[in-house]
GROMACS .gro file of C-alpha atoms in nm:
model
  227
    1UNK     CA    1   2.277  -2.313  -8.858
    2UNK     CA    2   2.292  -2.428  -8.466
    3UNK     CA    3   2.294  -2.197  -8.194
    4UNK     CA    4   2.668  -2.227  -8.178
    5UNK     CA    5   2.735  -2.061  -8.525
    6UNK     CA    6   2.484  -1.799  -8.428
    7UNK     CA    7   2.641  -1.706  -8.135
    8UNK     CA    8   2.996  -1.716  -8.287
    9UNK     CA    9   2.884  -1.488  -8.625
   10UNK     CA   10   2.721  -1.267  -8.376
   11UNK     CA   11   3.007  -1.231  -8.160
   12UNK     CA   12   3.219  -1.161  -8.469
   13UNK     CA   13   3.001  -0.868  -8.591
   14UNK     CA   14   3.017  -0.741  -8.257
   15UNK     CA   15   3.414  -0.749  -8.316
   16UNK     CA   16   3.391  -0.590  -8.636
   17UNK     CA   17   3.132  -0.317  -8.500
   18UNK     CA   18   3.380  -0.261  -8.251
   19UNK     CA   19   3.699  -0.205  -8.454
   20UNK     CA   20   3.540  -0.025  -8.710
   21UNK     CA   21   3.442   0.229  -8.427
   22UNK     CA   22   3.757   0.258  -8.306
   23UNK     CA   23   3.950   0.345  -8.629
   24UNK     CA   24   3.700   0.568  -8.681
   25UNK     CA   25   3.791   0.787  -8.366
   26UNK     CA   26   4.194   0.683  -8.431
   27UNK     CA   27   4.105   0.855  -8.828
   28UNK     CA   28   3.921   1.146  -8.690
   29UNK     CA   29   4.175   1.263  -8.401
   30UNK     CA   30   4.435   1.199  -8.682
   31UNK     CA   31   4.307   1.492  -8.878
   32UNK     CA   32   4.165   1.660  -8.641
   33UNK     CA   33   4.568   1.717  -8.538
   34UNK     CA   34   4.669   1.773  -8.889
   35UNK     CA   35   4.427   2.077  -8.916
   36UNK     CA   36   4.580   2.204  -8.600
   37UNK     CA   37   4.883   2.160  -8.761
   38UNK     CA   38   4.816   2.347  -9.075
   39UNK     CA   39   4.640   2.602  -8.885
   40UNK     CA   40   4.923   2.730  -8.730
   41UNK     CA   41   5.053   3.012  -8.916
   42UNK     CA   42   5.316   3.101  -8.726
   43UNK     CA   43   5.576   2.920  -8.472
   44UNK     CA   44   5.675   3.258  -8.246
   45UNK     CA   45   5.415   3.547  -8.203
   46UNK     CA   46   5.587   3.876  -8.351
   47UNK     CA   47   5.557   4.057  -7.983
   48UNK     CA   48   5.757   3.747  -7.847
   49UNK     CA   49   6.052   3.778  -8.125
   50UNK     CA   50   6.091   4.105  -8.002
   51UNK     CA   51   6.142   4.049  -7.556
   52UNK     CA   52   6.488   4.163  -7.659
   53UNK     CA   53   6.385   4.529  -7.747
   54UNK     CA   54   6.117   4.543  -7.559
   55UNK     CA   55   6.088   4.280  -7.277
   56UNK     CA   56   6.102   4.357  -6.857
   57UNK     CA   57   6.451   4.135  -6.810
   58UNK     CA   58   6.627   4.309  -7.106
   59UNK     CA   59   6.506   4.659  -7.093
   60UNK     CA   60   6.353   4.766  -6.739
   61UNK     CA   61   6.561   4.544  -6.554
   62UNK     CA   62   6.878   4.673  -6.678
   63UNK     CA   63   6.729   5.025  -6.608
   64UNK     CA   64   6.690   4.909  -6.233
   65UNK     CA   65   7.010   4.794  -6.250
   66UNK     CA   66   7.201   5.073  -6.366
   67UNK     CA   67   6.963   5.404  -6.242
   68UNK     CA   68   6.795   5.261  -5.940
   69UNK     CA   69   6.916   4.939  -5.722
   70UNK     CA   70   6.660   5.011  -5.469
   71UNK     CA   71   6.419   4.951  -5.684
   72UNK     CA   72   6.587   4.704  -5.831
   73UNK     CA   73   6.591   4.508  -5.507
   74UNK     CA   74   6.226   4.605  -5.467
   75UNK     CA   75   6.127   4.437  -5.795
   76UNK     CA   76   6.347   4.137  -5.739
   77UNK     CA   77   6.298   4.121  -5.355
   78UNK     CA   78   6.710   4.124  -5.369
   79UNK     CA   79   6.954   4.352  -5.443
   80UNK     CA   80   7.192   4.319  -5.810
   81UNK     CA   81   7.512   4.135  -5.675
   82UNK     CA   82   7.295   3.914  -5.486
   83UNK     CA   83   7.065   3.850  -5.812
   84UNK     CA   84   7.386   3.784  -6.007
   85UNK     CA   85   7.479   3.556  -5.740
   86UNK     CA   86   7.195   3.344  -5.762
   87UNK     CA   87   7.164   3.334  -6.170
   88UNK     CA   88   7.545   3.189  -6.117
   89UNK     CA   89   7.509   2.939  -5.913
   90UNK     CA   90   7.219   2.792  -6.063
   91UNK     CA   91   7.327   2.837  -6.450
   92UNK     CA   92   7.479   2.544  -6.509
   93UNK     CA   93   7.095   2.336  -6.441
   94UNK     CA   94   6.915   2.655  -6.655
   95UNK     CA   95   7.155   2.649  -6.951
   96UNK     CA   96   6.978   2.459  -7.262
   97UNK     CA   97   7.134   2.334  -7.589
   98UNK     CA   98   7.110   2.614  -7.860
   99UNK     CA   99   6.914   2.432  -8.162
  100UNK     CA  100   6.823   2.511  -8.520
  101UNK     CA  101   6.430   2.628  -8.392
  102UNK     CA  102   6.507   2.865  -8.148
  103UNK     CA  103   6.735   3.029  -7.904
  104UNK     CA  104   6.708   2.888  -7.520
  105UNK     CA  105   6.585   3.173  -7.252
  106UNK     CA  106   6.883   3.302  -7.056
  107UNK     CA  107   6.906   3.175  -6.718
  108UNK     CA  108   6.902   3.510  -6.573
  109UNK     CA  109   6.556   3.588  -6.731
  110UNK     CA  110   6.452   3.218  -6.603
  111UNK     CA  111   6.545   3.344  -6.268
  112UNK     CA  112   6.379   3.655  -6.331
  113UNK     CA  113   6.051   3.544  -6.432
  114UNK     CA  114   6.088   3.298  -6.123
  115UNK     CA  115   6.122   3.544  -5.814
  116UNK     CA  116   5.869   3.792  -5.932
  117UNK     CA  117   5.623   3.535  -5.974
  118UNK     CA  118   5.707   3.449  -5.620
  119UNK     CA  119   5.716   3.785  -5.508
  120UNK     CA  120   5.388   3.881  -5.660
  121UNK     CA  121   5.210   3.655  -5.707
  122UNK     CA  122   5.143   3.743  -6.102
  123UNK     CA  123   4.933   3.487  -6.304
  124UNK     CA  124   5.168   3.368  -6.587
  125UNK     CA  125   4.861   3.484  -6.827
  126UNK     CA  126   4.910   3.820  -6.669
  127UNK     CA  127   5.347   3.817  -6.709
  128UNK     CA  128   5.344   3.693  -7.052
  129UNK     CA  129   5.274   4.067  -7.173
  130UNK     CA  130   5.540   4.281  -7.032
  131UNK     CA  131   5.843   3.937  -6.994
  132UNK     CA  132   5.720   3.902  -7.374
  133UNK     CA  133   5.750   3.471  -7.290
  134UNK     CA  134   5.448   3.274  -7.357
  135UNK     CA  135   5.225   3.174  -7.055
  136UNK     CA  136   5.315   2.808  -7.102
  137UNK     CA  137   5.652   2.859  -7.143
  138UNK     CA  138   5.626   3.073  -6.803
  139UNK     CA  139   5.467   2.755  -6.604
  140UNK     CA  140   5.733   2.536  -6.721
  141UNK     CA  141   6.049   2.797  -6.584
  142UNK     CA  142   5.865   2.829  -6.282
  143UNK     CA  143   5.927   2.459  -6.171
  144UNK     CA  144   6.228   2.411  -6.296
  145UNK     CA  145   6.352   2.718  -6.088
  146UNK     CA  146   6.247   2.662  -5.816
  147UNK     CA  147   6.405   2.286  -5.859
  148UNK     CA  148   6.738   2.397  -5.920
  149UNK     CA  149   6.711   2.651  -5.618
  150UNK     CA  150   6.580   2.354  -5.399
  151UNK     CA  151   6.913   2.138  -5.564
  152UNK     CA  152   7.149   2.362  -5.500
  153UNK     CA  153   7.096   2.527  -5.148
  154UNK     CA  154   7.001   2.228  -4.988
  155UNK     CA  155   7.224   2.125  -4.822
  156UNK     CA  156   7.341   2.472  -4.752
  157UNK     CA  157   7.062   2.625  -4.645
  158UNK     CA  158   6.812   2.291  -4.515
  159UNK     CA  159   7.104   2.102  -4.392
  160UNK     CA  160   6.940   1.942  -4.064
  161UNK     CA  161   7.126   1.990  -3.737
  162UNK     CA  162   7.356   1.686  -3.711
  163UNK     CA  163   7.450   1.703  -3.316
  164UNK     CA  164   7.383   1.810  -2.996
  165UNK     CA  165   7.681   2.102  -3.047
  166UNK     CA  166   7.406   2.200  -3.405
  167UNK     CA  167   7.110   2.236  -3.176
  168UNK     CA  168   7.262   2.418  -2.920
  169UNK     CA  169   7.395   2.641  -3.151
  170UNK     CA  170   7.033   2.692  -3.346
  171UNK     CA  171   6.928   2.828  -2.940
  172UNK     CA  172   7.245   3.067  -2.887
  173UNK     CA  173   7.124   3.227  -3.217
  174UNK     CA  174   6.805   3.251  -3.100
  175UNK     CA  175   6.893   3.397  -2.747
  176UNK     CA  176   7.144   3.649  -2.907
  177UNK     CA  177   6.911   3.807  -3.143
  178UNK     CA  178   6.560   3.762  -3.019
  179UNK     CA  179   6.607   3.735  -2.615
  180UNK     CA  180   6.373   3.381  -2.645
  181UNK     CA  181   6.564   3.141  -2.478
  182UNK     CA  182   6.555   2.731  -2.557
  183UNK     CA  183   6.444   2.797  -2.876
  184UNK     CA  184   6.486   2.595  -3.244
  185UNK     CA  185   6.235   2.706  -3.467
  186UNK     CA  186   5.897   2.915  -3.518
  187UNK     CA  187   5.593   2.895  -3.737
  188UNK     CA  188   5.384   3.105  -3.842
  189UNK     CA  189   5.058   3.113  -3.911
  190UNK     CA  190   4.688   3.209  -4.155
  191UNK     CA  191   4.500   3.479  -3.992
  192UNK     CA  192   4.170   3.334  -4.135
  193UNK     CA  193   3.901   3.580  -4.067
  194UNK     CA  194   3.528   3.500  -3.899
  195UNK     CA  195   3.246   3.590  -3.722
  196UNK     CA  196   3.354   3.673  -3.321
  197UNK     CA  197   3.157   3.487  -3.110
  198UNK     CA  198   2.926   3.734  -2.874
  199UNK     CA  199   3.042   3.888  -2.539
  200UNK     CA  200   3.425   3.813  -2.661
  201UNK     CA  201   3.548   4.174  -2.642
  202UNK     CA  202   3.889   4.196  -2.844
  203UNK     CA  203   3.976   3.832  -2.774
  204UNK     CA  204   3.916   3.732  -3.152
  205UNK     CA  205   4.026   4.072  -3.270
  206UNK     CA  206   4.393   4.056  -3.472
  207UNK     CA  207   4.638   4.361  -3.526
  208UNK     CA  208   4.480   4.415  -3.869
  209UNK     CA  209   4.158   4.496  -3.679
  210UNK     CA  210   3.923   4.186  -3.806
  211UNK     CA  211   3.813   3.862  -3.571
  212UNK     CA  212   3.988   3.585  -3.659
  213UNK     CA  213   3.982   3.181  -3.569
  214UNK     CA  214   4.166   3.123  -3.234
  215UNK     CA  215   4.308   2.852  -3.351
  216UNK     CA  216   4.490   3.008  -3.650
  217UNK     CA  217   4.565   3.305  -3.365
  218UNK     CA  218   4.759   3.086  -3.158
  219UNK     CA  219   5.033   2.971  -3.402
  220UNK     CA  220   5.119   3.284  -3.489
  221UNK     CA  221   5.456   3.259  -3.377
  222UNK     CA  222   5.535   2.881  -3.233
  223UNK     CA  223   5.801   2.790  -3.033
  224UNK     CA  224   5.987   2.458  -2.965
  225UNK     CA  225   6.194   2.403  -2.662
  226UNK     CA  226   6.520   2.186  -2.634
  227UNK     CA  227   6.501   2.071  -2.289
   0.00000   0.00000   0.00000
């Protein structure tokens, strides 16, 4: 045998080695899915089945609704009609297909779910519990909310001025109900707290009573001017 049939047979085991290795990871994630499969016991949790009876949209919510809209507006950060107002305008991108699984989640509990998360803050680990809809499920409504909030008030509500007349009009607003003249916009800012230099007196002091960056104080409330 020369060296070129060594090399080649080499080179061929090497092949071999190599696919054999592979179908053995292919084979074992294989099953490795099938046990996950046959695992599962159940498709819905029991607790879930029952957000009807039992869950914030269908049962507190309506409460709100009905005993208390102050507190309905404090839960929702808006008040009923403009809550119903909302869940219109943006069923038609919420509604899903009914199929043979399971039932779609009603756009109004999409919405729901999506302004108190805003409003609080709430990991979806945390709002899975008392909404009685799986954490997953919760991440997924979240951005697709907020989507169809961001495609439908667009161009409503982050139309660009167009003109000269739209800009001038953006600084009469401001005038008339702030007294800041030439104005189109503010930002605000991150109070980020630190250590206050020495011999500063209040200069890095905030409101809230603790020192904070002075660059972070100073865009506290921006202003552009139109010229």
């Amino acid at each position: 045998m020369d060296r070129i049939d060594l090399v080649l047979m080499l080179m061929q085991q090497h092949m071999n080695q190599a696919l054999h290795a592979h179908q053995y990871i292919v084979d074992r994630r294989r099953r490795r899915r099938l046990r996950r499969r046959a695992a599962r016991s159940i498709w819905v949790r029991n607790w879930i089945s029952r957000r009807p009876e039992h869950g914030l949209y269908d049962c507190l919510m309506v409460e709100l609704r009905n005993e208390d809209p102050r507190a309905f507006q404090n839960f929702m950060r808006m008040p009923p009609d403009m809550f119903d107002e909302v869940v219109e305008r943006l069923r038609p991108a919420l509604t899903k297909k009914t199929t043979h699984w399971r039932a779609p989640l009603d756009p109004g509990l999409k919405v729901a779910l999506t302004l108190r998360h805003l409003a609080s803050g709430a990991k979806y680990r945390d709002m899975q519990y008392g909404w009685r809809v799986p954490h997953n499920t919760i991440s997924i409504v979240v951005r697709e909310v907020c989507m169809a909030i961001v495609d439908e008030y667009r161009e409503e509500l982050l139309k660009p001025p167009q003109n000269d007349e739209d800009w001038r009009q953006i600084t009469d607003n401001w005038m008339r109900r702030w007294n800041f003249p030439h104005v189109i916009g503010a930002i605000d800012g991150k109070h980020v707290a630190c250590k206050a230099p020495a011999n500063t007196g209040s200069d890095y002091y905030n409101y809230k009573g603790f020192s904070v960056s002075s660059s972070w104080r100073s865009s506290h409330l921006t202003t552009s001017s139109c010229g």
